[in-house]
Each structure stands twice: as C-alpha cells, then as structure tokens.
Amino acid sequence: MDILHLVDRLEELFNESKPIWFTHSVVVDEDRMLDLIDQMRITIPDEIKKAQQLLAQRDRVLAQAQEEANRTIALAREKSEKLVDKDPTTLAAQVRAEQIVN
C-alpha cells in the first residue's frame, strides 16, 4: 500500500472522530488508529527501498549517458583532426614548416 494513501486514511479517521467539547481534542477509534500505524510501519521501508532503487537506476542511466557523450566527443575530435590534417592549407603549412626547420 502506498504511504500517501495511508496518510489520507489517517486524515479521514481524524475527520470522522468525535470532538471533545471545549477542547482541540478528538476521540479516535484506537483499533483503526493502531492498524493504520502498523500499516505505515510496514509500508515506509518498502517505499524507501523503491526510492533507493529508482535513484540507483537513475545513476546508472546518467553514467551510461556520460560515457556515450564522452565517446561522441572523442569521435568528433578525431574526425576534426583528420579533416584538418587533410586540409590543403594545413598540408602546405606543414611542408613549409619542414622546409624552414631543415
């Protein structure tokens, strides 16, 4: 059962409870209240476990996306270096640089 549903049931129990005159107190059905508390004790750890699993899954997806982004950037750099190396202006500059050095 979902914790928000249990909170709604708790609120409903409170709203159905009889007020005590001239106070801010109400008389609550003890069995129903204790039953809801027991259900909350059971449900909360399950909800936390689900949340932790979702966070772990999110972290895995983000890590995979980062790896793919890094690969894409590396490929783009490699391609741009190859294009620059094949560029006639770059080739001419390299030849001229070798002539000057030698």
Coordinates of C-alpha atoms in Angstrom, one line a residue:
M1 CA 0.0 0.0 0.0
D2 CA 1.2 3.5 -0.8
I3 CA 2.1 5.8 2.1
L4 CA 0.1 8.7 0.8
H5 CA -3.0 6.5 0.8
L6 CA -2.3 5.6 4.4
V7 CA -1.9 9.3 5.3
D8 CA -5.3 10.0 3.6
R9 CA -6.9 7.3 5.6
L10 CA -5.4 8.7 8.8
E11 CA -6.8 12.1 7.9
E12 CA -10.1 10.5 7.2
L13 CA -10.1 8.8 10.6
F14 CA -9.3 12.1 12.3
N15 CA -12.1 13.9 10.4
E16 CA -14.6 11.2 11.4
S17 CA -13.6 11.3 15.0
K18 CA -15.8 12.9 17.6
P19 CA -14.7 16.2 19.1
I20 CA -14.4 16.7 22.8
W21 CA -16.3 19.8 23.8
F22 CA -14.4 23.0 24.6
T23 CA -11.0 21.4 23.6
H24 CA -9.0 20.9 20.5
S25 CA -9.1 17.1 21.1
V26 CA -11.0 14.3 19.4
V27 CA -11.8 10.8 20.4
V28 CA -10.2 8.4 17.9
D29 CA -11.1 4.7 17.3
E30 CA -8.0 3.1 18.9
D31 CA -8.1 -0.1 16.8
R32 CA -8.3 1.8 13.5
M33 CA -5.5 4.2 14.5
L34 CA -3.2 1.4 15.6
D35 CA -4.0 -0.6 12.4
L36 CA -3.0 2.4 10.3
I37 CA 0.2 3.0 12.3
D38 CA 1.1 -0.7 11.8
Q39 CA 0.5 -0.4 8.1
M40 CA 2.6 2.7 7.9
R41 CA 5.5 0.9 9.7
I42 CA 5.3 -1.8 7.1
T43 CA 4.9 0.5 4.1
I44 CA 7.5 3.1 4.8
P45 CA 10.6 0.8 4.5
D46 CA 9.2 -0.6 1.2
E47 CA 8.7 3.0 -0.1
I48 CA 12.2 3.9 0.9
K49 CA 13.6 0.7 -0.8
K50 CA 11.7 1.6 -4.0
A51 CA 13.1 5.2 -3.9
Q52 CA 16.6 3.9 -3.4
Q53 CA 16.2 1.5 -6.4
L54 CA 15.0 4.4 -8.5
L55 CA 17.9 6.5 -7.5
A56 CA 20.3 3.7 -8.4
Q57 CA 18.7 3.2 -11.7
R58 CA 18.9 7.0 -12.4
D59 CA 22.6 7.0 -11.5
R60 CA 23.2 4.1 -13.9
V61 CA 21.4 5.8 -16.7
L62 CA 23.3 9.1 -16.1
A63 CA 26.6 7.2 -16.1
Q64 CA 25.8 5.5 -19.4
A65 CA 24.8 8.8 -20.9
Q66 CA 28.0 10.4 -19.7
E67 CA 30.1 7.6 -21.2
E68 CA 28.3 7.9 -24.5
A69 CA 28.7 11.7 -24.5
N70 CA 32.5 11.2 -23.9
R71 CA 32.7 8.7 -26.8
T72 CA 30.8 11.1 -29.1
I73 CA 33.1 13.9 -28.2
A74 CA 36.2 11.8 -28.7
L75 CA 35.0 10.7 -32.1
A76 CA 34.2 14.2 -33.1
R77 CA 37.7 15.4 -32.1
E78 CA 39.3 12.5 -34.0
K79 CA 37.3 13.3 -37.1
S80 CA 38.0 17.0 -36.9
E81 CA 41.8 16.3 -36.5
K82 CA 41.7 14.1 -39.6
L83 CA 39.9 16.8 -41.6
V84 CA 42.4 19.4 -40.5
D85 CA 45.3 17.0 -41.4
K86 CA 43.9 16.5 -44.9
D87 CA 43.2 20.2 -45.5
P88 CA 45.4 21.6 -48.3
T89 CA 46.3 24.7 -46.3
T90 CA 47.4 22.6 -43.3
L91 CA 49.4 20.3 -45.6
A92 CA 51.1 23.3 -47.3
A93 CA 51.9 24.8 -43.9
Q94 CA 53.4 21.6 -42.7
V95 CA 55.6 21.3 -45.8
R96 CA 56.7 24.9 -45.4
A97 CA 57.4 24.4 -41.7
E98 CA 59.6 21.4 -42.5
Q99 CA 61.5 23.5 -45.2
I100 CA 62.1 26.2 -42.7
V101 CA 63.3 23.8 -40.0
N102 CA 65.6 21.9 -42.4

